[in-house]
CSV table of C-alpha atoms in Angstrom, one decimal:
chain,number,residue,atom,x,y,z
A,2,UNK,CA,127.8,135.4,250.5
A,3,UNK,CA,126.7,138.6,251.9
A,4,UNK,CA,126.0,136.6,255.4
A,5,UNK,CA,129.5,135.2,255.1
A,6,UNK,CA,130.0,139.3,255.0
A,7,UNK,CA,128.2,140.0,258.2
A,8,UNK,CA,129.9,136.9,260.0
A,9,UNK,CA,133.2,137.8,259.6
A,10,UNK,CA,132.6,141.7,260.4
A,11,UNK,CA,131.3,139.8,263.8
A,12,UNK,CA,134.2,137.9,264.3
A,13,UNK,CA,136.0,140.9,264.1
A,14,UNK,CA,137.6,139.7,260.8
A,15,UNK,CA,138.0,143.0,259.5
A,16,UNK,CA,139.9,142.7,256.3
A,17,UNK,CA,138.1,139.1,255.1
A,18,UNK,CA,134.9,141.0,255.6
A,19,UNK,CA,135.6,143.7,253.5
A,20,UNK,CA,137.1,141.3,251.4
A,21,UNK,CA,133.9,139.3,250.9
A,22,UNK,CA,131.4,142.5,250.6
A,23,UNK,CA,133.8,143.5,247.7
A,24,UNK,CA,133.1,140.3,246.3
A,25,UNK,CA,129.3,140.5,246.9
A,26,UNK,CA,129.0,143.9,245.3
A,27,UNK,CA,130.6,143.0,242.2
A,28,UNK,CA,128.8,139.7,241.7
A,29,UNK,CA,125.1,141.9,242.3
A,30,UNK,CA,126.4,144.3,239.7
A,31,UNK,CA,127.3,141.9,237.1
A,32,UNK,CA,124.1,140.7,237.8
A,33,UNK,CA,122.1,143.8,236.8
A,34,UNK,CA,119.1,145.3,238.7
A,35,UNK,CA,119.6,143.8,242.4
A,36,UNK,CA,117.4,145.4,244.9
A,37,UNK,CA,120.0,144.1,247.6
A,38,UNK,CA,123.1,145.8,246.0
A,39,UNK,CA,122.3,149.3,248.9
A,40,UNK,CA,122.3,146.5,251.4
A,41,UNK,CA,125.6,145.2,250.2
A,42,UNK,CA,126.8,148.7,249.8
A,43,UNK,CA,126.0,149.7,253.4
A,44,UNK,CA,127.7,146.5,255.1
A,45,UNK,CA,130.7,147.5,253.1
A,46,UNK,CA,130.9,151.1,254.6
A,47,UNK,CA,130.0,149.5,257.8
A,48,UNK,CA,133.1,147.4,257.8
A,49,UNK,CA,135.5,150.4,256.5
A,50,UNK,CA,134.5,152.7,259.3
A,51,UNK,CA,134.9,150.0,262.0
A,52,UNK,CA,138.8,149.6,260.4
A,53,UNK,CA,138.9,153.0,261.2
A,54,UNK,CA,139.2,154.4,257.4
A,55,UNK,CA,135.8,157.2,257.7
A,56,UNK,CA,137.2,158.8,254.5
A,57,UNK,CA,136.3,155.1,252.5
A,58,UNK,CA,133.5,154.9,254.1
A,59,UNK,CA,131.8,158.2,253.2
A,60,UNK,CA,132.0,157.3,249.8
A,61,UNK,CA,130.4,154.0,250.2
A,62,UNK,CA,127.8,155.7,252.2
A,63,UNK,CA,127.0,158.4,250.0
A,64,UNK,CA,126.7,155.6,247.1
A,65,UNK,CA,124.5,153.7,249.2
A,66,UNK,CA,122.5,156.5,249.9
A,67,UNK,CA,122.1,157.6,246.2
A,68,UNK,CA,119.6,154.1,245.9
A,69,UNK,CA,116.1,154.7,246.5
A,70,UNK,CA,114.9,153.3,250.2
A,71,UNK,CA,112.4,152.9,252.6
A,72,UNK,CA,112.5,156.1,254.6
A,73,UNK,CA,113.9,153.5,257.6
A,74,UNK,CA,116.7,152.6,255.4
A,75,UNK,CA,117.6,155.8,254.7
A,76,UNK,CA,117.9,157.7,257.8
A,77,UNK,CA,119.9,154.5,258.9
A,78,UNK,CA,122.1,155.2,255.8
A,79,UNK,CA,122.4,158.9,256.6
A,80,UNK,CA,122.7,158.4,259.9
A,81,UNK,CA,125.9,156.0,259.0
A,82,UNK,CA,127.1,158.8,256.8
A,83,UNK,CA,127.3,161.4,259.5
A,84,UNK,CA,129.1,159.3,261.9
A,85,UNK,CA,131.6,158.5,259.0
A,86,UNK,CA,131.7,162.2,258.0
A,87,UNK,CA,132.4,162.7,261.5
A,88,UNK,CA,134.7,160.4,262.3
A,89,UNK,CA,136.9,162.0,259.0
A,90,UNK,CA,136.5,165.4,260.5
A,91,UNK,CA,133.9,166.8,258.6
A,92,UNK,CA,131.8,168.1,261.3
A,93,UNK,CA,129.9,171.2,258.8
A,94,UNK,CA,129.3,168.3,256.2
A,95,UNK,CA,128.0,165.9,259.0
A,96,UNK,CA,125.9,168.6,260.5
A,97,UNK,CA,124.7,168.9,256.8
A,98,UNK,CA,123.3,165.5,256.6
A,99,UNK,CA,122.3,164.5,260.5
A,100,UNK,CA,119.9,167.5,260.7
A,101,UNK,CA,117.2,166.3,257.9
A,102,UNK,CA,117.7,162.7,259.2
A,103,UNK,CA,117.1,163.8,263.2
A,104,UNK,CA,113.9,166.0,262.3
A,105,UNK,CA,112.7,163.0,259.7
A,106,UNK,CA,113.5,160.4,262.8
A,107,UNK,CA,111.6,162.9,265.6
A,108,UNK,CA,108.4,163.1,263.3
A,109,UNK,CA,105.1,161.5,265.4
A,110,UNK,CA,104.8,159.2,262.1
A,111,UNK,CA,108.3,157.6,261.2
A,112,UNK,CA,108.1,154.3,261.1
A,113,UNK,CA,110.9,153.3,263.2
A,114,UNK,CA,111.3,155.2,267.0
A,115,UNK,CA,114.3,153.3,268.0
A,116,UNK,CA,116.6,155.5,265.5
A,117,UNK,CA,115.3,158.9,267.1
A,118,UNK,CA,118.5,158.1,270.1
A,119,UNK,CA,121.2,157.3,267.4
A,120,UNK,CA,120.1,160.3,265.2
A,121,UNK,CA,120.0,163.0,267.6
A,122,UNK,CA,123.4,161.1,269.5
A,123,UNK,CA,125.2,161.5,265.7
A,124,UNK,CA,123.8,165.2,265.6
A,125,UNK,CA,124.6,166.3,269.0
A,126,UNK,CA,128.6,164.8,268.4
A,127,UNK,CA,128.2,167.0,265.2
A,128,UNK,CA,127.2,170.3,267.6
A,129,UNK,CA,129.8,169.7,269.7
A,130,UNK,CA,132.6,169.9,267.4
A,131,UNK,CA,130.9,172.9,265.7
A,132,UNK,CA,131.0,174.4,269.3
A,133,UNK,CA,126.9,174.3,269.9
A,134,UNK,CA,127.2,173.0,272.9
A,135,UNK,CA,123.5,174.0,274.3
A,136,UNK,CA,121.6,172.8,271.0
A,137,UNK,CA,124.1,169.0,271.8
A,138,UNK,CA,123.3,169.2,275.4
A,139,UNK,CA,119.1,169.4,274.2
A,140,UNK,CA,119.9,166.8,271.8
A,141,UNK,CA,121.8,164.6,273.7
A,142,UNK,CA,119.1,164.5,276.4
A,143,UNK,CA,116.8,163.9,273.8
A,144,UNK,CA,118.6,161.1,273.2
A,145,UNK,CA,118.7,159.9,276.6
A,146,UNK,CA,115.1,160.1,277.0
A,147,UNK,CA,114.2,158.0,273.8
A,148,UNK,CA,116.8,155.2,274.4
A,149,UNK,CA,114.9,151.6,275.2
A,150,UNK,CA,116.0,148.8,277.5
A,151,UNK,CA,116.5,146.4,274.0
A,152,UNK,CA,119.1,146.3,272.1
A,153,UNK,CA,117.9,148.2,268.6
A,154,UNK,CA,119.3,149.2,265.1
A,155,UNK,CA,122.7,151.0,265.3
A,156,UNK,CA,122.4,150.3,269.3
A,157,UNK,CA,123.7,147.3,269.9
A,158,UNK,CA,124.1,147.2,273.8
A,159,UNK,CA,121.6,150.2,275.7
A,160,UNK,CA,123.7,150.0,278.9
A,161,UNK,CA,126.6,151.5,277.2
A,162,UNK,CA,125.0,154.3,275.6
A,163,UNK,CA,123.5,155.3,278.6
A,164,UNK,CA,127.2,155.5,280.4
A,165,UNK,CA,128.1,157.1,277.4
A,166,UNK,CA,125.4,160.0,276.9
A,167,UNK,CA,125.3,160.1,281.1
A,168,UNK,CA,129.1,160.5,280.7
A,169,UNK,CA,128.8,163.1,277.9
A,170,UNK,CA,126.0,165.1,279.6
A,171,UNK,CA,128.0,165.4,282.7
A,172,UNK,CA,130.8,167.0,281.2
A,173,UNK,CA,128.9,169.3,279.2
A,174,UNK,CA,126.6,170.7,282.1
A,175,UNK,CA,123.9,173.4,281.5
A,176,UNK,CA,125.3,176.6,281.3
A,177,UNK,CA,125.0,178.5,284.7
C-alpha cells in the first residue's frame, strides 16, 4: 500500500496520496513494532509539503525524525524538515536543524556524498532569509561543486539545480 502511496504522489495525485499514507500509517501502528512506520511517516510529510501545507509537514517530519535511523536517513529526514520549516517561514528554526545535518553530510566519512548539494542548498536558503548572504553564497557554491551529473536522493533532475544555484549565485554576487 505504501507503493500505491508513492504512485500516486508521482501522478501528481496529491490528495489520494496523502490519503493512502494515512491509511498505511495507521495499519503499521495497529500493527505494533514496524520498522517501516519512519518510512511511511516521511512519504506522508513528503506529500503535505508538495500540497504546499509546510506547517503539516513539520510535524510529520519532526515525528519521523524522533525514530531511530541510519545516519543516511536521518540527515534526509532533517534535511526534509528544514525545507518544510522553511517553507512555513521558520528560517531561525530551519537554520537550527540544517546546520548539524550540513556539517554531518560534509564529514570525509558519511556514508552518502550525494546529500552534501541538498544539505548545504537547504542551509544556504536558510542564510539568506536570515540575511547571511556571504556564509549562503560559500554554501551555495559548495553546493554547486558537489552536485553530480545523475539524478540522486532529494535531486531529482541535476540540470535544474544547476540553473537554479547558477541563477541564485548570480544574483547574490560576492561582495565588492
Amino acid at each position: 500500500r505504501q507503493n500505491l502511496a508513492r504512485y500516486l504522489q508521482a501522478s501528481g495525485r496529491l490528495r489520494e496520496a496523502e490519503q493512502e499514507a494515512r491509511r498505511v500509517i495507521e495499519l503499521r501502528q495497529a500493527a505494533g513494532t514496524d520498522p517501516n512506520l519512519p518510512t511511511t511517516i516521511y512519504l506522508l510529510a513528503d506529500i503535505l509539503l508538495e500540497q504546499g501545507r509546510a506547517g503539516e509537514a513539520v510535524v510529520e517530519f519532526r515525528r519521523a525524525a524522533a525514530f531511530p535511523s541510519s545516519p543516511e536517513e536521518d540527515a534526509l529526514t532533517k534535511i526534509r524538515l528544514g525545507q518544510a520549516l522553511l517553507a512555513d517561514g521558520d528560517a531561525e528554526d530551519a537554520i537550527a536543524t540544517l546546520e548539524p545535518t550540513w556539517q554531518a553530510t560534509s564529514a570525509p566519512d558519511f556514508p552518502n556524498a550525494s546529500l552534501r548539494t541538498p544539505a548545504a542548498w537547504a542551509l544556504a536558503r536558510a542564510l539568506t532569509e536570515r540575511g547571511e548572504l556571504g556564509r549562503a553564497r560559500e554554501l551555495a557554491v559548495v553546493a554547486l561543486e558537489h552536485l553530480g551529473d545523475e539524478p540522486s536522493i532529494l535531486v531529482d533532475d541535476p540540470e535544474a539545480m544547476r540553473r537554479e544555484l547558477t541563477a541564485w549565485l548570480a544574483d547574490h554576487p560576492p561582495p565588492s
